[in-house]
């Protein structure tokens, strides 16, 4: 288990601070993550990677010449926020555009997509690419839904090496697409990981058994088998991957492959070598030529006891890029000429941050009526933070049934940050709309992950509807909730029946709109809608998830409500209490 930490909520920030202090030759810190400490040639495409903490050396350890130009680092097992990604990409940009790369998880897709939109609005040409290499998480016919695990490394490296050669953005993206299409991974685990501050692992494996088809966020495997010997484990990994070849590879015999045997945190290097000796022999028997294999910890999951095997099927071009030199804190290959530190850009970044800190916060002008409504908004956000804090452990347990168990942690970070930002805005005389939009930004920024993006969207939709001019009536609040419901479905792509928060948000919004249309007061209408939300959340226990990290473990979640739906129902009831107190 993770034993050395201070405040678990500060673990990711403190780990990043220590990482940058230890590796100043390669990286320098910026808001949201790290960028190269060495100069990038003007006009070179910047490859910016990222994801949650807990996977070192992914993602910060892969920043340096020959690999990433920057890494956005989120909280533990949570995607970085769009603001963090935008900050890192802006610092890394050298005039040739930006390619954002990440594992294929809903939160990462949302936040990196939003960051790409912001960069484009800044005039920075930007493309995105999600690595989806885990064959256990979806079948070949749904390969776009697969998770990104240790295949991140060869795909990141191919794109970054192409950028180093001076190729334009579209060609760098095509290299990433080619590498991604030819990369497959599969893993097994013997025990789950334990998050900082937790007293139990996210999942357990029975004695003398192993989980098959694991993820890298503490998700349980898709099945269990008897505990193998090292040779049996090697055979399972190799035979599983050889069953699914890229479309343009008819037979593995005579093909070349980059091979990665990855340890997930607790399996020792000597154990990995014992397994790899058999992996190499089996691939050799199949006629595969192994090119520059990697054996070690490349993408981890805290202290998970598990391993994964990755094969990237190489052509001449991909082999050239795989063999290309790289120099990062955690991954080095070949030799590079000495590089000059990027002193000019570092000083510009530092100056910008220094000048940004003392700027006096300002809020838009607001009417007295809206400032009065802001008091109710603040009370509601306080109630949200308190109910989330009280149920954080429960939400984590529910989420761990088929997901990664971090929903309670993320909701606590987000709701606490939102309430703090709202209080600051209210203290400056902000209206209800501004209080909500400041809370929205803080929630999305501090929580990260899918829930951070979606709750940021909910609060922003409400803030836009309420505005800063008038005292909002029940109908306007209902309109804002309806707008939020539509925005969440548009952003996340989920619909009723997918076993997500949408299964609660849609009936809640509909019930609130209907009750206010009948002429009920806001408190009474909200009470009725919250009752609907509670029933809808309970009903998700009978559903099978069709989206998100729980989808590969659909059967495991049957009988358990969705964590996001349950937290939303708790929040609607808590807000009703605040409305009664400020009626």
XYZ file of C-alpha atoms in Angstrom, residues 202-413:
212
model
C -9.440 -0.978 -4.768
C -9.966 -4.636 -5.513
C -8.751 -7.973 -4.186
C -7.979 -11.246 -5.919
C -8.717 -14.544 -4.170
C -5.804 -16.633 -2.985
C -4.135 -18.593 -5.805
C -6.078 -16.652 -8.441
C -5.273 -13.785 -10.824
C -7.365 -11.065 -12.459
C -7.261 -11.104 -16.258
C -7.643 -7.984 -18.396
C -6.824 -5.322 -15.818
C -6.846 -1.540 -16.262
C -4.355 0.970 -14.876
C -6.719 2.837 -12.547
C -7.324 0.052 -10.092
C -10.174 -1.383 -12.130
C -10.683 -5.086 -11.502
C -10.002 -7.508 -14.333
C -12.691 -8.754 -16.673
C -12.261 -12.287 -15.348
C -10.285 -14.559 -13.038
C -8.107 -17.595 -13.645
C -5.883 -19.827 -11.572
C -2.573 -18.291 -10.533
C -0.028 -19.204 -13.222
C 3.647 -19.928 -13.180
C 5.849 -17.318 -14.849
C 5.970 -19.359 -18.053
C 2.204 -19.848 -18.032
C 1.703 -16.101 -17.576
C 4.013 -15.425 -20.515
C 2.113 -17.873 -22.698
C -1.249 -16.295 -21.810
C 0.012 -12.804 -22.646
C 1.674 -13.778 -25.922
C -1.042 -16.077 -27.222
C -3.757 -13.525 -26.415
C -1.995 -10.758 -28.321
C -1.105 -12.955 -31.292
C -4.806 -13.752 -31.754
C -5.453 -10.155 -32.820
C -3.086 -8.783 -35.434
C -3.363 -5.437 -37.244
C -5.442 -5.546 -40.402
C -2.386 -5.405 -42.665
C -0.532 -8.194 -40.806
C -1.689 -11.623 -41.976
C 0.857 -13.726 -40.086
C 3.288 -12.822 -37.284
C 6.074 -14.823 -38.923
C 8.607 -12.465 -40.444
C 7.111 -9.386 -38.757
C 8.948 -6.986 -36.463
C 7.550 -5.764 -33.140
C 8.479 -3.376 -30.389
C 7.858 -5.336 -27.186
C 7.136 -3.925 -23.738
C 6.763 -6.101 -20.646
C 5.439 -3.631 -18.119
C 5.332 -3.932 -14.359
C 2.413 -2.176 -12.684
C 4.064 -1.332 -9.374
C 4.798 -4.313 -7.133
C 6.187 -6.977 -9.437
C 9.964 -6.882 -9.087
C 12.316 -6.502 -12.030
C 13.751 -9.986 -11.508
C 10.252 -11.431 -11.784
C 9.702 -9.474 -14.980
C 12.910 -10.877 -16.432
C 11.805 -14.421 -15.596
C 8.576 -13.797 -17.511
C 10.313 -12.005 -20.373
C 12.691 -14.883 -21.108
C 9.623 -16.957 -22.005
C 7.903 -14.075 -23.822
C 10.950 -13.683 -26.040
C 11.106 -17.421 -26.725
C 7.407 -17.648 -27.625
C 7.571 -14.655 -29.953
C 10.666 -16.135 -31.530
C 8.853 -19.430 -32.062
C 6.106 -17.459 -33.828
C 8.679 -15.908 -36.148
C 8.494 -12.404 -34.668
C 11.638 -10.273 -34.735
C 11.833 -8.315 -31.470
C 13.133 -4.759 -31.823
C 14.581 -2.900 -28.821
C 12.441 -4.551 -26.119
C 11.645 -2.740 -22.876
C 11.240 -4.620 -19.584
C 10.405 -2.586 -16.500
C 7.950 -0.119 -15.045
C 6.694 2.126 -17.853
C 3.033 2.731 -16.915
C 2.207 1.821 -13.309
C -0.775 1.841 -10.995
C 0.676 2.673 -7.567
C 1.364 -0.652 -5.849
C -0.693 -2.928 -8.082
C 0.843 -6.372 -8.430
C 0.446 -6.996 -12.115
C 2.085 -7.045 -15.534
C 1.087 -6.219 -19.073
C 2.532 -7.043 -22.467
C 2.467 -4.592 -25.368
C 3.277 -5.323 -29.000
C 3.651 -2.551 -31.562
C 3.913 -4.099 -35.015
C 6.582 -2.151 -36.859
C 7.101 -1.150 -40.464
C 10.288 0.533 -41.644
C 9.071 3.983 -40.631
C 7.790 2.979 -37.201
C 10.974 1.047 -36.500
C 13.032 4.136 -37.299
C 10.963 6.178 -34.860
C 11.029 3.468 -32.160
C 14.826 3.291 -32.367
C 15.245 7.088 -32.354
C 17.147 8.511 -29.368
C 15.343 9.968 -26.380
C 16.456 11.575 -23.136
C 13.896 11.968 -20.362
C 13.976 11.453 -16.582
C 12.567 7.930 -16.872
C 13.235 6.820 -20.445
C 16.540 7.095 -22.309
C 17.652 5.575 -25.572
C 20.613 6.215 -27.833
C 22.679 9.393 -27.696
C 21.767 13.023 -28.277
C 23.977 16.068 -28.577
C 24.091 18.396 -25.586
C 21.181 20.829 -25.514
C 20.964 24.345 -24.245
C 18.534 25.111 -21.418
C 15.470 27.068 -22.455
C 16.326 30.071 -20.304
C 14.412 32.610 -22.365
C 11.089 30.787 -22.286
C 11.560 29.797 -18.650
C 12.040 33.439 -17.696
C 8.991 34.472 -19.717
C 6.871 31.803 -18.031
C 8.134 32.770 -14.585
C 7.498 36.450 -15.256
C 3.972 35.729 -16.466
C 3.219 33.689 -13.358
C 4.745 36.316 -11.082
C 2.698 39.115 -12.610
C -0.450 36.996 -12.540
C -0.321 36.298 -8.813
C -0.757 39.793 -7.351
C -3.454 40.912 -9.787
C -6.476 42.011 -7.792
C -9.489 39.761 -8.438
C -12.467 41.524 -9.964
C -16.042 40.474 -10.582
C -18.638 41.816 -13.007
C -21.142 44.336 -11.745
C -24.254 42.803 -10.225
C -27.612 44.006 -8.993
C -28.532 43.925 -5.328
C -31.130 41.283 -6.125
C -28.570 39.020 -7.771
C -26.094 39.507 -4.929
C -28.856 38.493 -2.555
C -29.493 35.356 -4.603
C -25.765 34.671 -4.475
C -26.086 34.118 -0.731
C -28.487 31.256 -1.423
C -26.160 29.885 -4.096
C -23.266 29.962 -1.652
C -25.344 28.182 0.995
C -26.300 25.540 -1.563
C -22.669 24.976 -2.537
C -21.740 24.699 1.130
C -24.438 22.033 1.517
C -23.058 20.241 -1.548
C -19.527 20.201 -0.148
C -20.723 18.942 3.223
C -22.860 16.105 1.859
C -20.086 15.006 -0.498
C -17.564 15.009 2.330
C -19.893 12.949 4.508
C -20.416 10.334 1.773
C -17.011 10.361 0.059
C -15.977 6.945 1.352
C -19.323 5.435 0.385
C -19.053 6.913 -3.122
C -15.573 5.462 -3.448
C -16.777 2.007 -2.445
C -19.599 2.125 -4.973
C -17.264 3.319 -7.700
C -14.720 0.576 -6.930
C -17.221 -2.194 -7.709
C -16.583 -1.781 -11.442
C -14.487 1.372 -11.729
C -11.395 2.890 -10.175
C -12.823 3.912 -6.797
C -11.883 7.584 -6.991
C -15.335 9.140 -7.391
C -15.600 10.166 -3.748
C -12.101 11.669 -3.743
C -12.738 13.609 -6.944
C -16.142 14.862 -5.805
C -14.670 16.000 -2.491
C -11.867 17.912 -4.230
